[in-house]
Short mmCIF file of C-alpha atoms in Angstrom, two decimals:
data_model
loop_
_atom_site.label_atom_id
_atom_site.label_comp_id
_atom_site.label_asym_id
_atom_site.label_seq_id
_atom_site.Cartn_x
_atom_site.Cartn_y
_atom_site.Cartn_z
CA ASN N 1 -5.32 -2.31 -18.61
CA ALA N 2 -2.20 -1.27 -20.50
CA GLY N 3 -1.38 1.84 -18.42
CA VAL N 4 1.99 3.25 -19.51
CA THR N 5 3.81 1.30 -22.20
CA GLN N 6 7.46 1.85 -23.01
CA THR N 7 9.43 0.38 -25.87
CA PRO N 8 11.97 -1.02 -26.25
CA LYS N 9 12.83 -2.68 -22.92
CA PHE N 10 16.51 -2.97 -23.76
CA GLN N 11 18.72 -1.17 -26.26
CA VAL N 12 22.43 -1.00 -27.03
CA LEU N 13 23.66 1.97 -29.06
CA LYS N 14 27.02 3.02 -30.39
CA THR N 15 28.30 6.47 -29.53
CA GLY N 16 26.86 9.00 -31.96
CA GLN N 17 23.83 6.95 -32.97
CA SER N 18 20.35 8.31 -32.58
CA MET N 19 17.21 6.62 -31.37
CA THR N 20 13.75 7.26 -30.01
CA LEU N 21 12.33 5.78 -26.84
CA GLN N 22 8.60 5.36 -27.16
CA CYS N 23 6.04 6.00 -24.43
CA ALA N 24 2.29 5.66 -24.70
CA GLN N 25 -0.47 5.86 -22.11
CA ASP N 26 -4.14 5.00 -22.37
CA MET N 27 -5.45 6.80 -19.28
CA ASN N 28 -6.07 10.18 -20.97
CA HIS N 29 -3.54 11.81 -18.66
CA GLU N 30 -2.48 15.34 -19.49
CA TYR N 31 0.84 15.22 -17.65
CA MET N 32 3.67 13.03 -18.92
CA SER N 33 7.32 12.97 -18.02
CA TRP N 34 10.63 11.21 -18.62
CA TYR N 35 13.09 10.28 -15.89
CA ARG N 36 16.45 8.62 -15.89
CA GLN N 37 17.53 6.35 -13.05
CA ASP N 38 21.18 6.07 -12.16
CA PRO N 39 22.79 4.28 -9.20
CA GLY N 40 23.01 6.50 -6.14
CA MET N 41 21.12 9.33 -7.82
CA GLY N 42 17.51 8.27 -7.73
CA LEU N 43 15.27 9.43 -10.55
CA ARG N 44 16.01 12.70 -12.29
CA LEU N 45 13.52 14.53 -14.46
CA ILE N 46 14.57 14.97 -18.10
CA HIS N 47 11.55 16.56 -19.79
CA TYR N 48 7.86 16.87 -19.08
CA SER N 49 4.65 17.87 -20.80
CA VAL N 50 1.37 19.22 -19.45
CA GLY N 51 -0.57 18.53 -22.62
CA ALA N 52 -0.39 18.07 -26.37
CA GLY N 53 1.88 20.67 -27.94
CA ILE N 54 3.43 21.75 -24.62
CA THR N 55 6.79 20.53 -23.34
CA ASP N 56 9.36 21.83 -20.89
CA GLN N 57 12.77 20.95 -19.54
CA GLY N 58 13.44 19.16 -16.31
CA GLU N 59 16.60 18.82 -14.30
CA VAL N 60 18.80 17.04 -16.88
CA PRO N 61 17.52 17.91 -20.39
CA ASN N 62 20.80 18.16 -22.30
CA GLY N 63 21.17 15.61 -25.09
CA TYR N 64 17.45 14.79 -25.21
CA ASN N 65 14.51 16.11 -27.22
CA VAL N 66 10.81 15.50 -26.78
CA SER N 67 7.57 16.32 -28.53
CA ARG N 68 3.92 15.83 -27.66
CA SER N 69 1.73 15.71 -30.73
CA THR N 70 -1.03 13.66 -29.06
CA THR N 71 -2.27 13.18 -25.51
CA GLU N 72 -1.28 9.50 -25.62
CA ASP N 73 2.32 9.62 -26.86
CA PHE N 74 5.46 11.24 -25.50
CA PRO N 75 8.61 10.01 -27.28
CA LEU N 76 12.11 10.79 -26.06
CA ARG N 77 14.81 11.30 -28.68
CA LEU N 78 18.54 10.91 -28.30
CA LEU N 79 20.07 12.73 -31.25
CA SER N 80 23.69 11.65 -30.73
CA ALA N 81 24.09 9.09 -27.99
CA ALA N 82 26.95 9.39 -25.50
CA PRO N 83 28.19 6.87 -22.89
CA SER N 84 26.97 9.27 -20.18
CA GLN N 85 23.43 8.52 -21.35
CA THR N 86 23.74 4.88 -20.31
CA SER N 87 20.90 4.58 -17.84
CA VAL N 88 17.44 3.21 -17.18
CA TYR N 89 14.72 5.48 -18.53
CA PHE N 90 11.21 5.69 -17.15
CA CYS N 91 8.17 7.36 -18.61
CA ALA N 92 5.37 8.42 -16.27
CA SER N 93 1.93 9.92 -16.62
CA SER N 94 -0.60 11.47 -14.28
CA SER N 95 -3.58 13.72 -14.15
CA THR N 96 -2.85 17.41 -13.74
CA VAL N 97 -4.96 17.43 -10.59
CA PRO N 98 -2.38 18.23 -7.88
CA ASN N 99 -0.87 15.41 -5.88
CA THR N 100 -2.41 12.56 -7.82
CA GLU N 101 -0.64 9.28 -8.41
CA ALA N 102 1.96 9.00 -11.16
CA PHE N 103 1.93 5.81 -13.22
CA PHE N 104 5.23 4.51 -14.51
CA GLY N 105 6.21 2.34 -17.42
CA GLN N 106 8.47 -0.67 -16.92
CA GLY N 107 11.53 1.17 -18.11
CA THR N 108 14.05 1.05 -20.94
CA ARG N 109 17.58 -0.05 -20.13
CA LEU N 110 19.89 1.80 -22.51
CA THR N 111 23.59 1.09 -22.91
CA VAL N 112 25.77 3.36 -25.03
CA VAL N 113 29.12 1.87 -25.99
CA GLY H 1 15.47 24.25 -4.59
CA ASP H 2 13.34 21.42 -3.30
CA SER H 3 15.09 18.19 -2.38
CA VAL H 4 14.60 14.82 -0.69
CA THR H 5 17.15 12.94 1.38
CA GLN H 6 16.79 9.26 2.19
CA MET H 7 18.84 6.91 4.29
CA GLU H 8 21.31 4.93 2.25
CA GLY H 9 20.88 1.24 1.82
CA PRO H 10 20.93 -1.54 1.49
CA VAL H 11 18.77 -2.38 4.47
CA THR H 12 18.83 -6.09 5.26
CA LEU H 13 16.25 -7.49 7.66
CA SER H 14 14.94 -10.84 8.72
CA GLU H 15 11.32 -11.69 8.06
CA GLU H 16 8.93 -10.22 10.67
CA ALA H 17 11.43 -7.53 11.71
CA PHE H 18 10.42 -3.89 12.13
CA LEU H 19 11.29 -1.54 9.27
CA THR H 20 12.09 2.15 9.28
CA ILE H 21 13.40 4.03 6.26
CA ASN H 22 14.18 7.65 7.02
CA CYS H 23 13.23 10.47 4.68
CA THR H 24 13.62 14.20 5.13
CA TYR H 25 12.81 16.97 2.71
CA THR H 26 13.46 20.60 1.89
CA ALA H 27 10.75 22.59 0.19
CA THR H 28 9.87 26.24 -0.24
CA GLY H 29 6.13 25.71 -0.51
CA TYR H 30 3.67 23.20 0.93
CA PRO H 31 4.58 19.92 -0.67
CA SER H 32 2.80 16.63 -0.81
CA LEU H 33 4.89 13.62 0.11
CA PHE H 34 4.98 10.17 -1.40
CA TRP H 35 6.56 6.77 -1.07
CA TYR H 36 6.99 4.81 -4.27
CA VAL H 37 8.18 1.21 -4.47
CA GLN H 38 10.07 -0.48 -7.29
CA TYR H 39 10.04 -4.27 -7.41
CA PRO H 40 12.80 -6.00 -9.38
CA GLY H 41 12.49 -5.44 -13.12
CA GLU H 42 9.47 -3.18 -12.81
CA GLY H 43 8.59 0.48 -12.86
CA LEU H 44 7.72 2.49 -9.79
CA GLN H 45 4.32 2.29 -8.20
CA LEU H 46 2.74 4.43 -5.54
CA LEU H 47 2.84 2.92 -2.06
CA LEU H 48 1.31 5.75 -0.02
CA LYS H 49 1.05 9.50 0.18
CA ALA H 50 0.22 12.40 2.50
CA THR H 51 -0.81 15.83 1.30
CA LYS H 52 -0.64 18.00 4.43
CA ALA H 53 1.05 18.22 7.79
CA ASP H 54 0.16 15.49 10.33
CA ASP H 55 -1.51 13.34 7.67
CA LYS H 56 -0.68 9.65 7.84
CA GLY H 57 -0.49 7.65 4.66
CA SER H 58 -0.89 3.89 4.87
CA ASN H 59 -1.05 0.89 2.54
CA LYS H 60 -0.18 -2.82 2.71
CA GLY H 61 0.93 -2.48 6.35
CA PHE H 62 3.28 0.43 5.58
CA GLU H 63 2.77 3.80 7.23
CA ALA H 64 4.34 7.26 7.07
CA THR H 65 3.38 10.48 8.84
CA TYR H 66 3.94 13.94 7.38
CA ARG H 67 5.89 15.83 10.05
CA LYS H 68 6.26 19.48 9.13
CA GLU H 69 8.17 20.40 12.29
CA THR H 70 10.94 17.92 11.49
CA THR H 71 10.44 18.00 7.68
CA SER H 72 10.27 14.23 7.69
CA PHE H 73 8.21 11.41 6.18
CA HIS H 74 9.71 8.19 7.53
CA LEU H 75 8.40 4.88 6.22
CA GLU H 76 7.58 2.15 8.75
CA LYS H 77 6.24 -1.37 8.76
CA GLY H 78 5.77 -3.51 11.82
CA SER H 79 6.58 -6.89 10.30
CA VAL H 80 8.28 -7.19 6.93
CA GLN H 81 7.94 -10.12 4.55
CA VAL H 82 10.26 -11.48 1.90
CA SER H 83 7.83 -10.09 -0.69
CA ASP H 84 8.59 -6.55 0.57
CA SER H 85 12.09 -6.76 -0.89
CA ALA H 86 12.31 -3.82 -3.29
CA VAL H 87 13.71 -0.33 -3.72
CA TYR H 88 11.75 2.37 -1.87
CA PHE H 89 11.75 5.98 -3.04
CA CYS H 90 10.64 8.98 -1.04
CA ALA H 91 9.38 11.84 -3.21
CA LEU H 92 7.76 15.23 -2.98
CA SER H 93 5.52 17.23 -5.26
CA ASP H 94 5.11 20.93 -4.78
CA PHE H 95 2.17 22.53 -6.46
CA TYR H 96 3.70 25.51 -8.16
CA GLY H 97 0.40 27.09 -9.05
CA GLY H 98 0.42 25.57 -12.50
CA ALA H 99 -0.87 22.38 -13.97
CA THR H 100 2.19 20.30 -13.15
CA ASN H 101 2.87 17.36 -10.91
CA LYS H 102 6.63 17.30 -10.94
CA LEU H 103 8.02 14.71 -8.56
CA ILE H 104 11.40 15.14 -6.87
CA PHE H 105 12.84 11.81 -5.74
CA GLY H 106 15.30 10.71 -3.14
CA THR H 107 18.08 8.32 -4.11
CA GLY H 108 16.11 5.21 -3.15
CA THR H 109 16.72 2.62 -0.45
CA LEU H 110 17.13 -1.05 -1.27
CA LEU H 111 15.38 -3.33 1.20
CA ALA H 112 16.32 -7.00 1.29
CA VAL H 113 14.26 -9.26 3.56
CA GLN H 114 15.68 -12.68 4.35
CA PRO H 115 13.53 -15.67 5.33
#
């Protein structure tokens, strides 16, 4: 059971570089989301999607883009990395049935220098 | 807007001690409440949940009761083990009438259990 798979696990970027964090799930979940985890701030929602072709902004969307071309994949793009984007990023998926369990990937630790 | 407030950590306990982690929430609708746990180096996983007032969620010896009158969802365990050492997140999900399951998290509480 793969669940939610995130790659890479670790990444170091220079300021201004771009990169894509990959997220894939094999549970046929309609709802997928990206969070960032920072000390003392818990998890904050970046972007989410309720199905292929549909995305929306969360609490902290600036500096990030997403797309959802398939049910399985939900990549997160950093177009021009900044030190403020140093964080641990988590992808999650769930059914759209209300109040069901969200499944999380293992996270990507990103450092921007 | 909706929010979740958790007690700050770290919480350090000896094995077999009683655990309480406080969680209160603010919500405009009728939220469901969750506790997620994050073990070192891993993603979050659901520990327990409650979807309406007075419901009690329970799992692995942990319990939490949805108290609407005090807007609280405190996590308790009668006897902690070293293996319970992790970060615990309280969260809410308010069904906004659409097909979303947005979770709003507290800041997390680190629990360290010593043998």
